[in-house]
Structures are given as structure tokens and as C-alpha cells.
Coordinates of C-alpha atoms in Angstrom, one line a residue:
Chain A
M4 CA 74.8 -118.6 -18.8
T5 CA 77.3 -118.5 -15.7
K6 CA 81.0 -116.7 -15.8
K7 CA 82.8 -119.9 -15.7
T8 CA 80.8 -121.1 -18.8
Q9 CA 81.3 -117.9 -20.7
V10 CA 85.2 -118.1 -19.7
A11 CA 85.3 -121.6 -21.1
K12 CA 83.6 -121.6 -24.6
N13 CA 85.9 -117.5 -24.9
I14 CA 89.0 -119.9 -24.3
Q15 CA 88.3 -122.1 -26.9
L16 CA 86.8 -118.9 -29.0
S17 CA 89.9 -117.2 -29.0
A18 CA 92.6 -120.4 -29.6
K19 CA 90.6 -120.6 -32.7
L20 CA 90.9 -116.9 -34.2
T21 CA 94.2 -117.3 -32.6
N22 CA 95.2 -120.3 -34.8
Y23 CA 93.3 -118.2 -37.8
L24 CA 95.4 -115.2 -37.8
L25 CA 98.6 -117.8 -37.1
D26 CA 98.0 -118.9 -40.8
N27 CA 96.6 -115.6 -41.7
P28 CA 99.4 -112.8 -41.5
D29 CA 97.0 -110.5 -43.6
A30 CA 94.1 -110.6 -41.2
V31 CA 96.7 -109.6 -38.7
K32 CA 98.0 -106.4 -40.6
S33 CA 94.6 -105.4 -40.9
S34 CA 93.6 -104.9 -36.9
S35 CA 96.1 -102.7 -34.5
S36 CA 98.5 -104.6 -32.0
D37 CA 97.7 -103.6 -28.7
S38 CA 94.0 -104.1 -28.7
S39 CA 91.9 -106.0 -26.8
Y40 CA 89.5 -108.9 -28.9
V41 CA 86.0 -110.0 -28.1
V42 CA 84.9 -113.2 -29.3
F43 CA 81.8 -113.6 -30.2
S44 CA 80.3 -116.4 -31.6
A45 CA 78.3 -117.8 -35.2
E46 CA 75.7 -119.9 -32.8
D47 CA 75.6 -118.9 -29.4
E48 CA 73.9 -116.1 -29.2
N49 CA 73.6 -116.1 -25.2
L50 CA 77.9 -116.2 -25.5
N51 CA 77.5 -112.9 -27.2
K52 CA 75.0 -111.0 -25.8
M53 CA 77.1 -111.5 -22.1
N54 CA 80.8 -110.5 -24.2
S55 CA 78.7 -107.2 -26.1
K56 CA 78.7 -106.4 -21.7
L57 CA 82.4 -107.2 -22.3
V58 CA 82.5 -104.8 -25.2
N59 CA 80.4 -102.0 -23.5
K60 CA 82.2 -102.5 -20.4
L61 CA 85.7 -101.6 -22.6
I62 CA 84.9 -98.4 -24.5
K63 CA 84.2 -97.4 -21.6
E64 CA 87.2 -97.3 -20.3
G65 CA 88.2 -95.6 -23.0
K66 CA 90.1 -99.2 -24.7
T67 CA 90.4 -100.1 -28.3
V68 CA 87.8 -102.9 -29.1
I69 CA 88.2 -105.8 -31.7
K70 CA 85.4 -107.2 -32.8
A71 CA 85.8 -110.7 -34.1
E72 CA 82.9 -113.0 -35.3
E73 CA 83.2 -116.6 -36.0
T74 CA 80.7 -116.8 -39.4
K75 CA 79.7 -119.7 -41.0
N76 CA 81.6 -119.3 -44.0
N77 CA 85.1 -121.5 -44.7
K78 CA 87.0 -119.3 -46.6
K79 CA 86.7 -116.7 -44.3
P80 CA 86.0 -118.2 -40.7
W81 CA 86.1 -115.2 -38.6
K82 CA 85.1 -111.0 -39.2
I83 CA 87.3 -108.3 -37.4
I84 CA 85.6 -105.1 -36.1
P85 CA 88.3 -102.2 -34.6
I86 CA 85.4 -101.5 -32.7
T87 CA 87.5 -97.5 -31.6
P88 CA 86.7 -95.3 -28.5
Chain B
M18 CA 172.1 -121.5 -38.0
R19 CA 174.0 -122.5 -34.5
K20 CA 173.0 -126.2 -33.4
S21 CA 170.8 -124.1 -30.0
Q22 CA 168.9 -122.3 -32.3
K23 CA 167.5 -124.6 -35.0
F24 CA 166.7 -126.8 -31.6
K25 CA 164.8 -123.8 -30.1
R26 CA 162.8 -123.6 -33.1
Q27 CA 161.6 -126.4 -33.3
R28 CA 161.1 -127.0 -29.6
L29 CA 158.6 -123.9 -30.0
R30 CA 157.2 -125.7 -33.0
R31 CA 156.2 -128.2 -31.1
Q32 CA 155.2 -125.8 -28.6
Y33 CA 152.8 -123.8 -30.2
S34 CA 151.8 -127.3 -32.7
R35 CA 150.2 -128.4 -28.9
L36 CA 148.6 -125.5 -28.5
I37 CA 147.0 -125.2 -32.1
K38 CA 145.3 -128.6 -30.6
I39 CA 144.0 -127.4 -27.8
I40 CA 142.5 -124.3 -28.7
P41 CA 139.4 -125.1 -30.3
P42 CA 138.1 -124.1 -33.3
L43 CA 136.4 -120.7 -33.4
Q44 CA 132.4 -121.9 -33.8
P45 CA 130.4 -119.6 -36.2
K46 CA 128.4 -117.4 -34.6
I47 CA 124.6 -118.4 -35.0
E48 CA 122.8 -115.0 -35.6
K49 CA 119.2 -114.8 -34.2
P50 CA 116.6 -113.9 -36.9
K51 CA 116.0 -110.3 -37.1
F52 CA 111.8 -110.0 -36.2
F53 CA 110.1 -107.7 -37.9
R54 CA 106.8 -107.6 -35.7
I55 CA 105.9 -107.7 -32.1
I56 CA 101.7 -109.2 -32.3
S57 CA 100.5 -108.2 -29.6
N58 CA 96.8 -109.3 -28.9
S59 CA 94.4 -109.9 -25.3
F60 CA 91.3 -110.8 -25.9
L61 CA 89.0 -110.5 -22.3
L62 CA 87.1 -113.8 -21.4
S63 CA 84.9 -112.3 -19.0
E64 CA 84.7 -109.2 -16.9
N65 CA 88.1 -110.6 -14.2
D66 CA 89.5 -113.6 -17.1
R67 CA 91.7 -111.9 -19.3
L68 CA 94.1 -113.8 -22.0
T69 CA 97.1 -112.5 -23.7
Y70 CA 99.6 -113.5 -27.0
I71 CA 103.2 -111.7 -27.7
F72 CA 104.9 -112.6 -29.8
Q73 CA 107.9 -111.8 -32.7
I74 CA 106.8 -112.6 -36.7
D75 CA 109.6 -112.2 -38.6
K76 CA 108.9 -110.1 -42.3
K77 CA 107.3 -113.1 -43.4
G78 CA 104.8 -113.4 -40.9
K79 CA 107.0 -117.1 -39.2
V80 CA 106.8 -116.7 -35.2
I81 CA 110.3 -116.6 -34.4
E82 CA 109.8 -116.0 -30.7
V83 CA 106.2 -116.6 -28.0
T84 CA 107.1 -113.2 -25.8
N85 CA 104.0 -113.9 -23.9
V86 CA 100.8 -116.3 -24.0
S87 CA 99.9 -115.4 -20.3
Y88 CA 96.4 -116.1 -18.6
D89 CA 95.0 -113.3 -15.8
I90 CA 92.8 -112.6 -13.8
L91 CA 91.1 -109.4 -11.9
V92 CA 92.2 -108.8 -8.7
E93 CA 90.8 -106.1 -6.7
N94 CA 91.1 -104.0 -10.1
I95 CA 94.7 -105.3 -11.3
W96 CA 95.5 -107.5 -13.5
I97 CA 97.0 -110.5 -12.3
T98 CA 99.8 -113.1 -14.2
V99 CA 98.6 -116.5 -12.9
I100 CA 100.7 -118.2 -15.7
R101 CA 102.8 -117.4 -18.2
Y102 CA 104.7 -118.5 -20.7
D103 CA 107.5 -117.4 -23.1
S104 CA 110.6 -119.2 -25.1
E105 CA 113.2 -116.3 -24.5
H106 CA 115.9 -118.3 -23.6
G107 CA 115.6 -120.5 -27.3
F108 CA 113.0 -122.7 -25.6
L109 CA 109.5 -122.6 -24.4
H110 CA 109.4 -122.4 -20.2
R111 CA 106.4 -121.7 -17.8
H112 CA 106.3 -119.1 -14.8
S113 CA 103.6 -120.0 -11.8
R114 CA 102.7 -117.3 -10.1
I115 CA 103.2 -118.7 -6.2
S116 CA 99.9 -116.7 -5.0
L117 CA 98.2 -113.3 -4.5
N118 CA 100.4 -112.6 -1.4
K119 CA 103.4 -114.1 -3.4
P120 CA 104.9 -112.2 -6.3
K121 CA 107.6 -114.7 -6.8
E122 CA 107.0 -117.4 -10.0
I123 CA 108.1 -120.7 -10.2
E124 CA 110.4 -121.2 -13.3
T125 CA 109.8 -124.4 -14.6
T126 CA 110.0 -127.4 -18.5
I127 CA 108.4 -129.7 -16.5
G128 CA 105.7 -130.6 -18.8
V129 CA 106.9 -127.5 -21.2
K130 CA 106.9 -128.9 -25.3
K131 CA 110.4 -128.9 -25.8
K132 CA 110.4 -129.9 -30.1
G133 CA 109.4 -127.9 -32.2
N134 CA 110.1 -124.2 -32.9
P135 CA 108.7 -121.5 -31.9
H136 CA 104.9 -121.4 -33.5
T137 CA 104.3 -125.0 -32.5
W138 CA 105.0 -123.7 -29.2
L139 CA 103.0 -120.7 -29.0
T140 CA 100.2 -123.1 -30.7
W141 CA 100.9 -125.5 -28.1
A142 CA 100.9 -122.7 -24.9
I143 CA 97.7 -121.7 -26.1
D144 CA 95.9 -125.2 -26.3
D145 CA 98.3 -125.4 -22.8
I146 CA 96.1 -123.2 -21.2
K147 CA 93.1 -123.9 -23.0
S148 CA 92.6 -127.1 -20.8
K149 CA 93.8 -126.7 -18.0
Y150 CA 93.3 -122.3 -16.9
L151 CA 90.9 -123.5 -14.9
E152 CA 93.5 -126.4 -12.6
Y153 CA 96.3 -123.3 -12.6
R154 CA 93.4 -121.0 -11.5
K155 CA 92.3 -123.3 -9.1
R156 CA 95.9 -124.1 -7.9
F157 CA 96.4 -120.2 -7.8
T158 CA 93.5 -119.2 -5.1
K159 CA 93.7 -122.0 -3.3
N160 CA 97.7 -120.5 -2.1
Y161 CA 96.3 -117.4 -1.7

């Protein structure tokens, strides 16, 4: 997968996640502000592999990362996991 | 009362009544809704691309201001904002950085959503960057 494709897919997922966070303010409370989100798709494993590298890179830089995993559950479409270095 | 004093009073009353008509009534102060929290989210899209959303919400979780919706690229270890939206002045507008060599921004409302409320502006700005980020990036790097 090229970087261009990775960016395009991540933008789509990030927009989906933001719309979810806007409609579900409680999910926002459970995550900290000023953190870097890295999104993970429910279906695209290639994208997830590339994004895992991003997570490792951010952790090495000492930043707080929030993994947002897309799920196939309609009631809870996102699983938000904070990772502290 | 002397006639002169009486006429003087009448004249003063007429002058004041004209003044009252000229001076408009005080406008009621429109209070900006008090913000409860600032939400700041940064999404890493790749090693060199990033999206940032910062907005203010009130106690009910309603978006009251779009502080910053931006698309940034990493150039020589420095994050440069290529394009950003905010509603600081009460309406949504776009800031586009001219190029890497020119840090000045072009501020415009052309092609920017005007109607609606801060929540719709936020979602519009997100959708705009989602669909046009490549165009904005090409324009920015072309100027560079």
C-alpha cells in the first residue's frame, strides 16, 4: 500500500471517527485531549499494519497515543484505547 | 413664569425630543455561550500528514466554536499548516498558507459554508479537507 493510499484511507476513517465523537460526547470524556489518534480499520489489515508502525513511532517520541479501532458493532462502532508511553 | 422663560422651556423640550429620536435605543448585549471544554484531537494520517480538530463545547456537549480544523504536513521535522478553518469571528472562514517560503495566509470565505451553526461548520470543514486535501497539498507544494 502506498503512503498516498494510507493517507486517503486514514482521512476517511478519521472523519468517521470525528463524527462519532461529536455525536457521542461521553466517548470524548473517556479520552484525553491533546492526544494523537491513530485509526484502525475493521477490515483493512494492510492499513492496520502501516498504522501500527505509526503508533510505535509516536510512542518512541514519548507522545500519548489513542488507538481508535473501528468495529463491526453498530451500537459501539469504535473502540478507543489510550496508550501511554 | 415670564413668557421668555416659558418659550425657552418649550424650545428646549423640542430640541431634546428631536435628540431622543436621533439616538437609537441600546441594543441588548448578545452573550457568547460560555464554553465548558476545549476538545483537541490530532489524527496522524501518515508519517508526514496530520489532521487536527480543535473545537469548544458547552456543558451539554454542543459545539459552540470551531477553533481550528487543519491539515498539516511535516517538512524537515516541522509541522506546517497547509489549510485551516476556524469560526473565531462568528462565521466559518478558511486560511490557506501561500507556500513554504511565504508563511503568510490567505483568509477567505469564498466557497466556505456560511449558513448553519458551529456543529455544521465543523462537519463541513472536516468533509472539505477530506475531499480536497490532495488539491490543497498540490497547490501548496506547487507554490513552493
